[in-house]
One Martini backbone bead per residue (centre of mass of N, CA, C, O) as a GRO file, in nm:
protein
  123
    1GLN     BB    1   2.608   3.551  -6.032
    2VAL     BB    2   2.798   3.596  -6.342
    3GLN     BB    3   2.910   3.856  -6.551
    4LEU     BB    4   3.053   3.856  -6.887
    5VAL     BB    5   3.278   4.089  -7.071
    6GLU     BB    6   3.425   4.122  -7.369
    7SER     BB    7   3.729   4.284  -7.497
    8GLY     BB    8   3.970   4.377  -7.773
    9GLY     BB    9   3.919   4.285  -8.030
   10GLY     BB   10   4.053   4.204  -8.371
   11LEU     BB   11   4.272   4.332  -8.615
   12VAL     BB   12   4.594   4.177  -8.692
   13GLN     BB   13   4.913   4.141  -8.745
   14ALA     BB   14   5.164   3.964  -8.765
   15GLY     BB   15   5.336   4.026  -8.452
   16GLY     BB   16   5.128   4.140  -8.290
   17SER     BB   17   4.898   4.304  -8.057
   18LEU     BB   18   4.673   4.220  -7.779
   19ARG     BB   19   4.405   4.323  -7.545
   20LEU     BB   20   4.210   4.153  -7.327
   21SER     BB   21   3.888   4.185  -7.170
   22CYS     BB   22   3.715   4.110  -6.845
   23ALA     BB   23   3.404   4.192  -6.732
   24ALA     BB   24   3.270   4.187  -6.402
   25SER     BB   25   2.958   4.085  -6.253
   26GLY     BB   26   2.833   4.060  -5.922
   27ARG     BB   27   2.998   3.878  -5.755
   28THR     BB   28   3.281   3.816  -5.603
   29PHE     BB   29   3.556   3.817  -5.795
   30SER     BB   30   3.789   3.700  -5.605
   31ARG     BB   31   3.656   3.398  -5.599
   32TYR     BB   32   3.744   3.384  -5.906
   33ALA     BB   33   3.833   3.225  -6.169
   34VAL     BB   34   4.010   3.287  -6.481
   35GLY     BB   35   3.935   3.206  -6.818
   36TRP     BB   36   4.078   3.126  -7.140
   37PHE     BB   37   3.930   3.081  -7.460
   38ARG     BB   38   3.918   2.913  -7.787
   39GLN     BB   39   3.749   2.932  -8.123
   40ALA     BB   40   3.761   2.780  -8.418
   41PRO     BB   41   3.658   2.688  -8.705
   42GLY     BB   42   3.599   2.343  -8.661
   43LYS     BB   43   3.681   2.361  -8.357
   44GLU     BB   44   3.769   2.322  -8.054
   45ARG     BB   45   3.785   2.420  -7.749
   46GLU     BB   46   4.059   2.616  -7.619
   47PHE     BB   47   4.303   2.646  -7.405
   48VAL     BB   48   4.492   2.926  -7.274
   49ALA     BB   49   4.411   3.053  -6.975
   50ALA     BB   50   4.473   3.092  -6.611
   51ILE     BB   51   4.343   3.240  -6.299
   52GLY     BB   52   4.328   3.263  -5.988
   53SER     BB   53   4.212   3.400  -5.738
   54ILE     BB   54   4.387   3.521  -5.491
   55ALA     BB   55   4.667   3.382  -5.565
   56ALA     BB   56   4.714   3.396  -5.885
   57SER     BB   57   4.759   3.154  -6.040
   58THR     BB   58   4.912   3.018  -6.340
   59ILE     BB   59   4.803   2.900  -6.668
   60TYR     BB   60   4.901   2.736  -6.987
   61GLY     BB   61   4.905   2.689  -7.300
   62ASP     BB   62   5.135   2.572  -7.519
   63SER     BB   63   5.071   2.777  -7.766
   64VAL     BB   64   5.119   3.051  -7.553
   65LYS     BB   65   5.376   3.028  -7.432
   66GLY     BB   66   5.553   3.338  -7.403
   67ARG     BB   67   5.305   3.536  -7.531
   68PHE     BB   68   5.104   3.513  -7.299
   69THR     BB   69   4.916   3.717  -7.046
   70ILE     BB   70   4.773   3.681  -6.737
   71SER     BB   71   4.530   3.883  -6.552
   72ARG     BB   72   4.427   4.081  -6.256
   73ASP     BB   73   4.162   4.310  -6.111
   74ASN     BB   74   3.979   4.319  -5.831
   75ALA     BB   75   3.905   4.624  -5.806
   76LYS     BB   76   3.783   4.610  -6.125
   77ASN     BB   77   3.667   4.339  -6.225
   78THR     BB   78   3.922   4.218  -6.400
   79GLY     BB   79   4.039   4.059  -6.692
   80SER     BB   80   4.345   3.963  -6.873
   81LEU     BB   81   4.493   3.941  -7.219
   82GLN     BB   82   4.813   3.928  -7.331
   83MET     BB   83   4.904   3.948  -7.683
   84ASN     BB   84   5.189   3.825  -7.843
   85ASN     BB   85   5.306   3.733  -8.131
   86LEU     BB   86   5.104   3.693  -8.351
   87THR     BB   87   4.917   3.447  -8.531
   88PRO     BB   88   4.701   3.297  -8.745
   89GLU     BB   89   4.651   3.061  -8.527
   90ASP     BB   90   4.498   3.277  -8.326
   91THR     BB   91   4.245   3.261  -8.473
   92ALA     BB   92   3.947   3.359  -8.290
   93VAL     BB   93   3.727   3.303  -8.040
   94TYR     BB   94   3.719   3.472  -7.733
   95TYR     BB   95   3.687   3.347  -7.396
   96CYS     BB   96   3.549   3.404  -7.088
   97ALA     BB   97   3.579   3.255  -6.756
   98ALA     BB   98   3.417   3.123  -6.449
   99ARG     BB   99   3.529   3.015  -6.116
  100GLU     BB  100   3.564   2.877  -5.826
  101GLY     BB  101   3.891   2.921  -5.747
  102ALA     BB  102   4.057   2.738  -5.953
  103GLY     BB  103   4.212   2.677  -6.234
  104TYR     BB  104   4.134   2.522  -6.555
  105TYR     BB  105   4.148   2.350  -6.859
  106SER     BB  106   3.854   2.280  -6.850
  107PRO     BB  107   3.547   2.403  -6.959
  108THR     BB  108   3.358   2.227  -6.763
  109ARG     BB  109   3.460   2.393  -6.490
  110TYR     BB  110   3.282   2.626  -6.589
  111ASP     BB  111   3.002   2.852  -6.518
  112TYR     BB  112   3.099   3.116  -6.674
  113TRP     BB  113   3.020   3.322  -6.969
  114GLY     BB  114   3.094   3.483  -7.239
  115GLN     BB  115   3.039   3.592  -7.580
  116GLY     BB  116   3.285   3.700  -7.712
  117THR     BB  117   3.590   3.765  -7.916
  118GLN     BB  118   3.737   3.867  -8.204
  119VAL     BB  119   4.034   3.722  -8.355
  120THR     BB  120   4.247   3.856  -8.618
  121VAL     BB  121   4.520   3.719  -8.811
  122SER     BB  122   4.736   3.842  -9.040
  123SER     BB  123   4.991   3.761  -9.290
   0.00000   0.00000   0.00000
């Protein structure tokens, strides 16, 4: 079992930045890929970014490429999502998720989820 807790959300103006963190507890964190997803009201859950386990390969959703950066610190059991040049379209609840092995685009491939953190970008 892996427990995930997100933090770092909040209100920011367009063009600003936020850094989300995902603290993991439980089994060996380095075995797990970490994914970030977001869900805005009335919309489906959208893939944002993922980072693999030990190899730490990364993938990004098209809407965030070049603006968001995913990273991890296995020594601290944390994953992070640096979000730059935010726009109102980035407003959503952001979730981190974990699965063993490689990261995937589909949320159905992830076994563990955090409770989410709200990000609101004002225009």
